[in-house]
Amino acid sequence: MDMTRRALRAVAARPRVLLATLPGGTPVRLATERHLRLRDWPMAATPAEADLLVVAGPGRPDSRPPLDRLWRDMPAPRARVRAPTVNDVETALNDGRSRLCSPAGEDAGHLERVGHHERVDRHGTRGTHGGHGGHGGHGTRGGHDGTEMRGGLPMAERGEDRDGLTLDRLHVPLGPFLVDWPPGLTVRLVLQGDVVQRADIAEVMGPGLAGGTPAPFWARPWLRAEAGEPVTVGEAVRRRSAAHLDSLGRLLSVAGWPAEAVAARRLRDDLLAEVSPAAYAPRLERFAHRVGRSRTLAWLTRGIGELSAQEARERGVGGPAARAGGDVTDRYRQWLTDLRVDVRRLDEPALLEPTAEESPRGRWKTGRPPSAALVALLPRMLAGTELAAARLVVAGLDPDLDELAADGPEVTAGA
């Protein structure tokens, strides 16, 4: 028992956290990421390497099954906590740590299971036998028709590929709670080999429980201004720049550049904390220089997710994705260009005219938020890509599912 207690204390001292963000939970996610960075608690990339599951955002009736799958794929000792609002984050993290410390806590008493089920690969990453690490659907165990498959893996079927060869076709879901993935988005892929033959978008998660889903965090200044509130251009530009840095953090993390992903998120948090432009601008310029001139990042993202300016206009896409007019490389460089322009406007006192300034994903059109067009693009852009590139394509567009899931009056007014 003493050995068990010591092992539990070691886990609880610096637990690896799997953060599952629900639609509408962006402010809670941002607060959680900030607290984890201050505590030096590492983020887990998969359930197999996580000790603590943190569910961020308002409760939703359709989120329980995928969250339960995440939970089942986490090895013991483990704990699970919820933070519905920003004010709940610190309490939830403390509660999770306490549960991990206690042998009587949630699954902590089953420490002996870890030795049987857990393995360590050559990179030191924890995984479970029959688990679903990597870029898969976080432990989704059913086939494309929802049936349970042997070993938790969907069975392959046969079909012709683009060259007329008959190969196995595998149905693989991505989402809705992948790390560095738009919360609530589920993409169902049909793979032959490592090539995506087809991609379909599952229905976006519906409204939350009591009170519905709040207005989307990143577009909120525009929706407030549309409703008649006085909002300055500087406030809107700060929010737009923070959104671009958040998107860059996702892309850099997916691309395997964690140091710069952290740098992007620190800059994002400083903007949201209203740091002065004088303190922010030099750091932004150094970050933009490093990322913008990286040959490795450009090589990883060049030639995937092609979107011409003409097709963007025809499909109703606006914002940086339309202005970039190219591939993933062009789109992240457009984010960097916009950041460099907006840094001079962070304190602009003029009142925001919603139709004159783009929200982070573009201008809102009647009945259609800008992210709706980005989501609609994904099936076309993912078809024909290699599986390894699929997540880069999604991160390079980074649609905000909060715009689609929200049901408050502010969204109707701002649409």
GROMACS .gro file of C-alpha atoms in nm:
model
  415
    1MET     CA    1   0.000   0.000   0.000
    2ASP     CA    2   0.288   0.240   0.078
    3MET     CA    3   0.428   0.178  -0.270
    4THR     CA    4   0.084   0.243  -0.417
    5ARG     CA    5   0.053   0.571  -0.226
    6ARG     CA    6   0.397   0.684  -0.339
    7ALA     CA    7   0.313   0.601  -0.699
    8LEU     CA    8  -0.015   0.791  -0.677
    9ARG     CA    9   0.155   1.096  -0.528
   10ALA     CA   10   0.411   1.089  -0.809
   11VAL     CA   11   0.132   1.086  -1.070
   12ALA     CA   12  -0.064   1.358  -0.892
   13ALA     CA   13   0.240   1.586  -0.857
   14ARG     CA   14   0.248   1.646  -1.232
   15PRO     CA   15  -0.045   1.470  -1.401
   16ARG     CA   16  -0.074   1.451  -1.776
   17VAL     CA   17  -0.399   1.619  -1.871
   18LEU     CA   18  -0.629   1.530  -2.159
   19LEU     CA   19  -0.840   1.838  -2.229
   20ALA     CA   20  -1.175   1.770  -2.396
   21THR     CA   21  -1.344   2.096  -2.497
   22LEU     CA   22  -1.717   2.104  -2.563
   23PRO     CA   23  -1.868   2.342  -2.820
   24GLY     CA   24  -1.920   2.673  -2.646
   25GLY     CA   25  -1.630   2.600  -2.412
   26THR     CA   26  -1.359   2.814  -2.575
   27PRO     CA   27  -1.317   3.055  -2.278
   28VAL     CA   28  -1.292   2.757  -2.042
   29ARG     CA   29  -1.033   2.590  -2.267
   30LEU     CA   30  -0.823   2.906  -2.276
   31ALA     CA   31  -0.835   2.939  -1.897
   32THR     CA   32  -0.748   2.571  -1.852
   33GLU     CA   33  -0.451   2.590  -2.089
   34ARG     CA   34  -0.324   2.895  -1.900
   35HIS     CA   35  -0.357   2.724  -1.561
   36LEU     CA   36  -0.186   2.409  -1.687
   37ARG     CA   37   0.105   2.611  -1.820
   38LEU     CA   38   0.142   2.796  -1.488
   39ARG     CA   39   0.135   2.465  -1.298
   40ASP     CA   40   0.372   2.299  -1.546
   41TRP     CA   41   0.128   2.013  -1.599
   42PRO     CA   42   0.187   1.854  -1.940
   43MET     CA   43  -0.090   1.807  -2.193
   44ALA     CA   44  -0.159   1.453  -2.313
   45ALA     CA   45  -0.205   1.390  -2.685
   46THR     CA   46  -0.408   1.070  -2.647
   47PRO     CA   47  -0.616   0.898  -2.377
   48ALA     CA   48  -0.351   0.627  -2.346
   49GLU     CA   49  -0.097   0.873  -2.205
   50ALA     CA   50  -0.336   1.074  -1.983
   51ASP     CA   51  -0.384   1.069  -1.606
   52LEU     CA   52  -0.654   1.336  -1.577
   53LEU     CA   53  -0.947   1.404  -1.811
   54VAL     CA   54  -1.070   1.764  -1.793
   55VAL     CA   55  -1.400   1.835  -1.968
   56ALA     CA   56  -1.425   2.208  -2.046
   57GLY     CA   57  -1.745   2.389  -2.130
   58PRO     CA   58  -2.122   2.372  -2.084
   59GLY     CA   59  -2.282   2.030  -2.051
   60ARG     CA   60  -2.435   1.878  -2.365
   61PRO     CA   61  -2.655   1.567  -2.386
   62ASP     CA   62  -2.480   1.439  -2.701
   63SER     CA   63  -2.129   1.459  -2.554
   64ARG     CA   64  -2.156   1.171  -2.307
   65PRO     CA   65  -2.089   0.874  -2.543
   66PRO     CA   66  -1.765   1.011  -2.694
   67LEU     CA   67  -1.646   1.132  -2.353
   68ASP     CA   68  -1.715   0.787  -2.207
   69ARG     CA   69  -1.502   0.635  -2.486
   70LEU     CA   70  -1.217   0.868  -2.394
   71TRP     CA   71  -1.253   0.766  -2.031
   72ARG     CA   72  -1.249   0.393  -2.107
   73ASP     CA   73  -0.927   0.431  -2.304
   74MET     CA   74  -0.741   0.600  -2.017
   75PRO     CA   75  -0.525   0.366  -1.807
   76ALA     CA   76  -0.551   0.361  -1.428
   77PRO     CA   77  -0.479   0.550  -1.209
   78ARG     CA   78  -0.703   0.814  -1.361
   79ALA     CA   79  -0.944   1.089  -1.267
   80ARG     CA   80  -1.214   1.286  -1.449
   81VAL     CA   81  -1.338   1.637  -1.370
   82ARG     CA   82  -1.561   1.898  -1.534
   83ALA     CA   83  -1.521   2.275  -1.558
   84PRO     CA   84  -1.844   2.421  -1.704
   85THR     CA   85  -1.725   2.783  -1.665
   86VAL     CA   86  -1.401   2.976  -1.636
   87ASN     CA   87  -1.458   3.016  -1.261
   88ASP     CA   88  -1.465   2.637  -1.220
   89VAL     CA   89  -1.123   2.567  -1.374
   90GLU     CA   90  -0.894   2.601  -1.073
   91THR     CA   91  -1.129   2.406  -0.845
   92ALA     CA   92  -1.163   2.129  -1.104
   93LEU     CA   93  -0.785   2.092  -1.142
   94ASN     CA   94  -0.736   2.081  -0.765
   95ASP     CA   95  -1.014   1.824  -0.735
   96GLY     CA   96  -0.856   1.611  -1.007
   97ARG     CA   97  -0.523   1.618  -0.831
   98SER     CA   98  -0.685   1.515  -0.502
   99ARG     CA   99  -0.861   1.221  -0.666
  100LEU     CA  100  -0.535   1.099  -0.815
  101CYS     CA  101  -0.366   1.121  -0.475
  102SER     CA  102  -0.626   0.906  -0.302
  103PRO     CA  103  -0.613   0.525  -0.328
  104ALA     CA  104  -0.989   0.532  -0.269
  105GLY     CA  105  -1.039   0.782  -0.547
  106GLU     CA  106  -1.173   0.735  -0.894
  107ASP     CA  107  -0.999   0.424  -1.034
  108ALA     CA  108  -0.687   0.506  -0.830
  109GLY     CA  109  -0.721   0.189  -0.628
  110HIS     CA  110  -0.668  -0.019  -0.942
  111LEU     CA  111  -0.303   0.074  -0.982
  112GLU     CA  112  -0.211  -0.290  -1.031
  113ARG     CA  113  -0.395  -0.285  -1.364
  114VAL     CA  114  -0.140  -0.048  -1.513
  115GLY     CA  115   0.139  -0.301  -1.527
  116HIS     CA  116  -0.083  -0.547  -1.711
  117HIS     CA  117  -0.239  -0.315  -1.967
  118GLU     CA  118   0.019  -0.047  -2.019
  119ARG     CA  119   0.315  -0.060  -2.251
  120VAL     CA  120   0.587   0.193  -2.331
  121ASP     CA  121   0.695   0.234  -2.691
  122ARG     CA  122   1.046   0.320  -2.803
  123HIS     CA  123   0.967   0.692  -2.781
  124GLY     CA  124   0.858   0.663  -2.417
  125THR     CA  125   0.492   0.722  -2.502
  126ARG     CA  126   0.238   0.533  -2.299
  127GLY     CA  127  -0.021   0.326  -2.481
  128THR     CA  128  -0.269   0.050  -2.404
  129HIS     CA  129  -0.304  -0.281  -2.580
  130GLY     CA  130  -0.582  -0.245  -2.833
  131GLY     CA  131  -0.589   0.131  -2.776
  132HIS     CA  132  -0.627   0.406  -3.030
  133GLY     CA  133  -0.337   0.647  -3.007
  134GLY     CA  134  -0.205   0.876  -3.276
  135HIS     CA  135  -0.443   1.084  -3.486
  136GLY     CA  136  -0.745   0.857  -3.470
  137GLY     CA  137  -1.084   0.917  -3.317
  138HIS     CA  138  -0.977   0.906  -2.951
  139GLY     CA  139  -1.095   0.557  -2.877
  140THR     CA  140  -1.397   0.529  -3.105
  141ARG     CA  141  -1.469   0.155  -3.106
  142GLY     CA  142  -1.746   0.118  -3.357
  143GLY     CA  143  -1.737   0.069  -3.730
  144HIS     CA  144  -1.895   0.317  -3.969
  145ASP     CA  145  -2.234   0.165  -3.894
  146GLY     CA  146  -2.184   0.194  -3.516
  147THR     CA  147  -2.116  -0.176  -3.456
  148GLU     CA  148  -1.848  -0.300  -3.217
  149MET     CA  149  -1.553  -0.460  -3.393
  150ARG     CA  150  -1.300  -0.721  -3.279
  151GLY     CA  151  -1.019  -0.554  -3.085
  152GLY     CA  152  -1.196  -0.218  -3.099
  153LEU     CA  153  -1.097  -0.162  -3.463
  154PRO     CA  154  -1.334  -0.109  -3.756
  155MET     CA  155  -1.325  -0.387  -4.016
  156ALA     CA  156  -1.206  -0.312  -4.369
  157GLU     CA  157  -1.411  -0.366  -4.681
  158ARG     CA  158  -1.306  -0.388  -5.045
  159GLY     CA  159  -1.333  -0.119  -5.310
  160GLU     CA  160  -1.158   0.030  -5.610
  161ASP     CA  161  -0.913   0.313  -5.553
  162ARG     CA  162  -0.858   0.603  -5.792
  163ASP     CA  163  -0.627   0.390  -6.009
  164GLY     CA  164  -0.884   0.113  -6.046
  165LEU     CA  165  -0.707  -0.123  -5.805
  166THR     CA  166  -0.916  -0.319  -5.555
  167LEU     CA  167  -0.791  -0.237  -5.207
  168ASP     CA  168  -0.924  -0.254  -4.852
  169ARG     CA  169  -1.133   0.044  -4.747
  170LEU     CA  170  -1.126   0.143  -4.382
  171HIS     CA  171  -1.379   0.376  -4.220
  172VAL     CA  172  -1.207   0.602  -3.966
  173PRO     CA  173  -1.373   0.881  -3.763
  174LEU     CA  174  -1.172   1.184  -3.653
  175GLY     CA  175  -1.316   1.381  -3.359
  176PRO     CA  176  -1.508   1.513  -3.185
  177PHE     CA  177  -1.252   1.551  -2.904
  178LEU     CA  178  -0.911   1.518  -3.062
  179VAL     CA  179  -0.637   1.737  -2.918
  180ASP     CA  180  -0.573   2.047  -3.134
  181TRP     CA  181  -0.895   1.986  -3.325
  182PRO     CA  182  -1.210   2.199  -3.363
  183PRO     CA  183  -1.427   2.092  -3.066
  184GLY     CA  184  -1.743   1.913  -3.171
  185LEU     CA  185  -1.631   1.838  -3.527
  186THR     CA  186  -1.646   1.476  -3.644
  187VAL     CA  187  -1.510   1.386  -3.987
  188ARG     CA  188  -1.571   1.033  -4.112
  189LEU     CA  189  -1.297   0.922  -4.351
  190VAL     CA  190  -1.289   0.634  -4.595
  191LEU     CA  191  -0.927   0.526  -4.637
  192GLN     CA  192  -0.758   0.305  -4.891
  193GLY     CA  193  -0.403   0.256  -4.781
  194ASP     CA  194  -0.305   0.592  -4.633
  195VAL     CA  195  -0.509   0.798  -4.882
  196VAL     CA  196  -0.847   0.956  -4.800
  197GLN     CA  197  -1.094   0.843  -5.065
  198ARG     CA  198  -1.392   1.019  -4.911
  199ALA     CA  199  -1.470   1.248  -4.619
  200ASP     CA  200  -1.809   1.325  -4.467
  201ILE     CA  201  -1.897   1.571  -4.193
  202ALA     CA  202  -2.111   1.435  -3.911
  203GLU     CA  203  -2.378   1.654  -3.758
  204VAL     CA  204  -2.237   1.925  -3.535
  205MET     CA  205  -2.315   1.883  -3.167
  206GLY     CA  206  -2.639   2.050  -3.068
  207PRO     CA  207  -2.706   2.322  -2.809
  208GLY     CA  208  -2.601   2.280  -2.450
  209LEU     CA  209  -2.827   2.221  -2.154
  210ALA     CA  210  -2.979   2.503  -1.949
  211GLY     CA  211  -2.934   2.838  -2.114
  212GLY     CA  212  -2.825   2.705  -2.453
  213THR     CA  213  -2.482   2.776  -2.600
  214PRO     CA  214  -2.324   3.120  -2.554
  215ALA     CA  215  -2.229   3.342  -2.845
  216PRO     CA  216  -1.901   3.230  -3.006
  217PHE     CA  217  -1.609   3.369  -2.809
  218TRP     CA  218  -1.390   3.479  -3.100
  219ALA     CA  219  -1.670   3.662  -3.286
  220ARG     CA  220  -1.834   3.812  -2.978
  221PRO     CA  221  -1.720   4.176  -3.030
  222TRP     CA  222  -1.881   4.177  -3.376
  223LEU     CA  223  -2.205   4.026  -3.246
  224ARG     CA  224  -2.217   4.276  -2.961
  225ALA     CA  225  -2.162   4.565  -3.200
  226GLU     CA  226  -2.432   4.428  -3.430
  227ALA     CA  227  -2.668   4.426  -3.132
  228GLY     CA  228  -2.599   4.796  -3.073
  229GLU     CA  229  -2.333   4.783  -2.800
  230PRO     CA  230  -2.040   5.025  -2.823
  231VAL     CA  231  -1.730   4.819  -2.911
  232THR     CA  232  -1.401   4.978  -3.012
  233VAL     CA  233  -1.201   4.870  -3.315
  234GLY     CA  234  -0.907   4.803  -3.082
  235GLU     CA  235  -1.108   4.550  -2.881
  236ALA     CA  236  -1.218   4.369  -3.196
  237VAL     CA  237  -0.867   4.368  -3.341
  238ARG     CA  238  -0.727   4.221  -3.019
  239ARG     CA  239  -0.984   3.943  -3.029
  240ARG     CA  240  -0.915   3.873  -3.398
  241SER     CA  241  -0.539   3.864  -3.343
  242ALA     CA  242  -0.578   3.633  -3.043
  243ALA     CA  243  -0.795   3.403  -3.258
  244HIS     CA  244  -0.526   3.390  -3.529
  245LEU     CA  245  -0.263   3.305  -3.268
  246ASP     CA  246  -0.490   3.034  -3.129
  247SER     CA  247  -0.523   2.887  -3.480
  248LEU     CA  248  -0.146   2.907  -3.529
  249GLY     CA  249  -0.096   2.727  -3.198
  250ARG     CA  250  -0.312   2.437  -3.321
  251LEU     CA  251  -0.137   2.416  -3.656
  252LEU     CA  252   0.212   2.431  -3.506
  253SER     CA  253   0.124   2.163  -3.253
  254VAL     CA  254  -0.018   1.932  -3.521
  255ALA     CA  255   0.291   1.998  -3.736
  256GLY     CA  256   0.516   1.885  -3.448
  257TRP     CA  257   0.660   2.221  -3.339
  258PRO     CA  258   0.551   2.238  -2.973
  259ALA     CA  259   0.788   2.518  -2.867
  260GLU     CA  260   0.640   2.761  -3.118
  261ALA     CA  261   0.287   2.637  -3.040
  262VAL     CA  262   0.348   2.742  -2.678
  263ALA     CA  263   0.490   3.077  -2.797
  264ALA     CA  264   0.174   3.140  -3.002
  265ARG     CA  265  -0.046   3.062  -2.703
  266ARG     CA  266   0.151   3.288  -2.471
  267LEU     CA  267   0.109   3.575  -2.716
  268ARG     CA  268  -0.262   3.491  -2.744
  269ASP     CA  269  -0.306   3.500  -2.368
  270ASP     CA  270  -0.117   3.830  -2.340
  271LEU     CA  271  -0.349   3.988  -2.595
  272LEU     CA  272  -0.656   3.867  -2.409
  273ALA     CA  273  -0.504   4.005  -2.086
  274GLU     CA  274  -0.476   4.345  -2.264
  275VAL     CA  275  -0.097   4.368  -2.253
  276SER     CA  276   0.033   4.693  -2.399
  277PRO     CA  277   0.124   4.700  -2.770
  278ALA     CA  278   0.476   4.814  -2.678
  279ALA     CA  279   0.534   4.493  -2.481
  280TYR     CA  280   0.358   4.270  -2.733
  281ALA     CA  281   0.486   4.397  -3.069
  282PRO     CA  282   0.856   4.296  -3.045
  283ARG     CA  283   0.767   3.943  -2.930
  284LEU     CA  284   0.512   3.906  -3.207
  285GLU     CA  285   0.767   4.016  -3.467
  286ARG     CA  286   1.023   3.760  -3.346
  287PHE     CA  287   0.760   3.487  -3.347
  288ALA     CA  288   0.632   3.579  -3.695
  289HIS     CA  289   0.988   3.589  -3.829
  290ARG     CA  290   1.072   3.241  -3.694
  291VAL     CA  291   0.750   3.078  -3.814
  292GLY     CA  292   0.719   3.265  -4.141
  293ARG     CA  293   1.074   3.181  -4.250
  294SER     CA  294   1.072   2.816  -4.139
  295ARG     CA  295   1.162   2.600  -4.438
  296THR     CA  296   1.063   2.283  -4.254
  297LEU     CA  297   0.711   2.407  -4.176
  298ALA     CA  298   0.665   2.526  -4.533
  299TRP     CA  299   0.785   2.190  -4.665
  300LEU     CA  300   0.539   2.004  -4.440
  301THR     CA  301   0.242   2.213  -4.550
  302ARG     CA  302   0.321   2.299  -4.911
  303GLY     CA  303   0.081   2.168  -5.175
  304ILE     CA  304  -0.190   2.039  -4.940
  305GLY     CA  305  -0.537   2.185  -4.891
  306GLU     CA  306  -0.531   2.389  -5.212
  307LEU     CA  307  -0.801   2.658  -5.227
  308SER     CA  308  -0.793   2.921  -5.499
  309ALA     CA  309  -0.930   3.269  -5.437
  310GLN     CA  310  -1.193   3.208  -5.706
  311GLU     CA  311  -1.318   2.884  -5.548
  312ALA     CA  312  -1.324   3.054  -5.208
  313ARG     CA  313  -1.552   3.327  -5.345
  314GLU     CA  314  -1.776   3.074  -5.520
  315ARG     CA  315  -1.816   2.872  -5.201
  316GLY     CA  316  -1.883   3.172  -4.979
  317VAL     CA  317  -1.551   3.154  -4.792
  318GLY     CA  318  -1.414   3.482  -4.660
  319GLY     CA  319  -1.148   3.601  -4.421
  320PRO     CA  320  -0.783   3.493  -4.428
  321ALA     CA  321  -0.859   3.164  -4.604
  322ALA     CA  322  -1.002   3.351  -4.904
  323ARG     CA  323  -0.736   3.621  -4.912
  324ALA     CA  324  -0.451   3.368  -4.893
  325GLY     CA  325  -0.567   3.195  -5.211
  326GLY     CA  326  -0.343   2.888  -5.194
  327ASP     CA  327  -0.243   2.598  -4.969
  328VAL     CA  328  -0.189   2.553  -4.595
  329THR     CA  329   0.145   2.735  -4.618
  330ASP     CA  330  -0.022   3.037  -4.775
  331ARG     CA  331  -0.294   3.038  -4.511
  332TYR     CA  332  -0.067   3.036  -4.206
  333ARG     CA  333   0.146   3.307  -4.367
  334GLN     CA  334  -0.172   3.511  -4.417
  335TRP     CA  335  -0.244   3.480  -4.044
  336LEU     CA  336   0.107   3.612  -3.976
  337THR     CA  337   0.059   3.900  -4.220
  338ASP     CA  338  -0.271   3.996  -4.057
  339LEU     CA  339  -0.109   3.988  -3.713
  340ARG     CA  340   0.167   4.224  -3.825
  341VAL     CA  341  -0.089   4.467  -3.966
  342ASP     CA  342  -0.322   4.454  -3.667
  343VAL     CA  343  -0.049   4.510  -3.407
  344ARG     CA  344  -0.064   4.882  -3.496
  345ARG     CA  345  -0.440   4.896  -3.426
  346LEU     CA  346  -0.468   4.735  -3.082
  347ASP     CA  347  -0.561   5.063  -2.912
  348GLU     CA  348  -0.771   5.216  -3.192
  349PRO     CA  349  -1.054   5.403  -3.015
  350ALA     CA  350  -1.303   5.432  -3.303
  351LEU     CA  351  -1.626   5.238  -3.268
  352LEU     CA  352  -1.646   4.908  -3.452
  353GLU     CA  353  -1.857   4.894  -3.767
  354PRO     CA  354  -1.930   4.518  -3.795
  355THR     CA  355  -1.957   4.518  -4.174
  356ALA     CA  356  -1.629   4.707  -4.218
  357GLU     CA  357  -1.405   4.474  -4.015
  358GLU     CA  358  -1.374   4.099  -4.063
  359SER     CA  359  -1.429   3.867  -3.771
  360PRO     CA  360  -1.149   3.605  -3.740
  361ARG     CA  361  -1.305   3.366  -3.995
  362GLY     CA  362  -1.458   3.632  -4.220
  363ARG     CA  363  -1.772   3.842  -4.242
  364TRP     CA  364  -2.103   3.710  -4.115
  365LYS     CA  365  -2.369   3.669  -4.382
  366THR     CA  366  -2.743   3.647  -4.329
  367GLY     CA  367  -2.821   3.316  -4.160
  368ARG     CA  368  -2.471   3.177  -4.222
  369PRO     CA  369  -2.166   3.222  -3.997
  370PRO     CA  370  -1.829   3.224  -4.178
  371SER     CA  371  -1.719   2.890  -4.032
  372ALA     CA  372  -2.012   2.716  -4.202
  373ALA     CA  373  -1.843   2.767  -4.540
  374LEU     CA  374  -1.511   2.641  -4.400
  375VAL     CA  375  -1.671   2.323  -4.269
  376ALA     CA  376  -1.850   2.269  -4.600
  377LEU     CA  377  -1.512   2.281  -4.776
  378LEU     CA  378  -1.355   2.000  -4.576
  379PRO     CA  379  -1.492   1.697  -4.767
  380ARG     CA  380  -1.355   1.830  -5.096
  381MET     CA  381  -1.022   1.936  -4.948
  382LEU     CA  382  -0.961   1.612  -4.758
  383ALA     CA  383  -1.044   1.375  -5.043
  384GLY     CA  384  -0.722   1.260  -5.207
  385THR     CA  385  -0.492   1.367  -4.923
  386GLU     CA  386  -0.278   1.132  -4.720
  387LEU     CA  387  -0.403   1.061  -4.370
  388ALA     CA  388  -0.096   1.228  -4.219
  389ALA     CA  389  -0.186   1.551  -4.404
  390ALA     CA  390  -0.557   1.549  -4.315
  391ARG     CA  391  -0.512   1.707  -3.975
  392LEU     CA  392  -0.286   1.978  -4.120
  393VAL     CA  393  -0.561   2.064  -4.369
  394VAL     CA  394  -0.818   2.097  -4.089
  395ALA     CA  395  -0.580   2.297  -3.868
  396GLY     CA  396  -0.495   2.524  -4.161
  397LEU     CA  397  -0.862   2.620  -4.196
  398ASP     CA  398  -0.951   2.592  -3.825
  399PRO     CA  399  -1.329   2.644  -3.848
  400ASP     CA  400  -1.488   2.762  -3.525
  401LEU     CA  401  -1.764   2.511  -3.442
  402ASP     CA  402  -1.889   2.748  -3.171
  403GLU     CA  403  -2.031   2.959  -3.455
  404LEU     CA  404  -2.238   2.664  -3.577
  405ALA     CA  405  -2.343   2.526  -3.239
  406ALA     CA  406  -2.443   2.855  -3.075
  407ASP     CA  407  -2.813   2.924  -3.049
  408GLY     CA  408  -2.832   3.248  -2.853
  409PRO     CA  409  -3.005   3.564  -2.979
  410GLU     CA  410  -2.671   3.735  -3.032
  411VAL     CA  411  -2.587   3.486  -3.305
  412THR     CA  412  -2.916   3.547  -3.484
  413ALA     CA  413  -2.854   3.919  -3.471
  414GLY     CA  414  -2.498   3.885  -3.597
  415ALA     CA  415  -2.557   3.628  -3.869
   0.00000   0.00000   0.00000
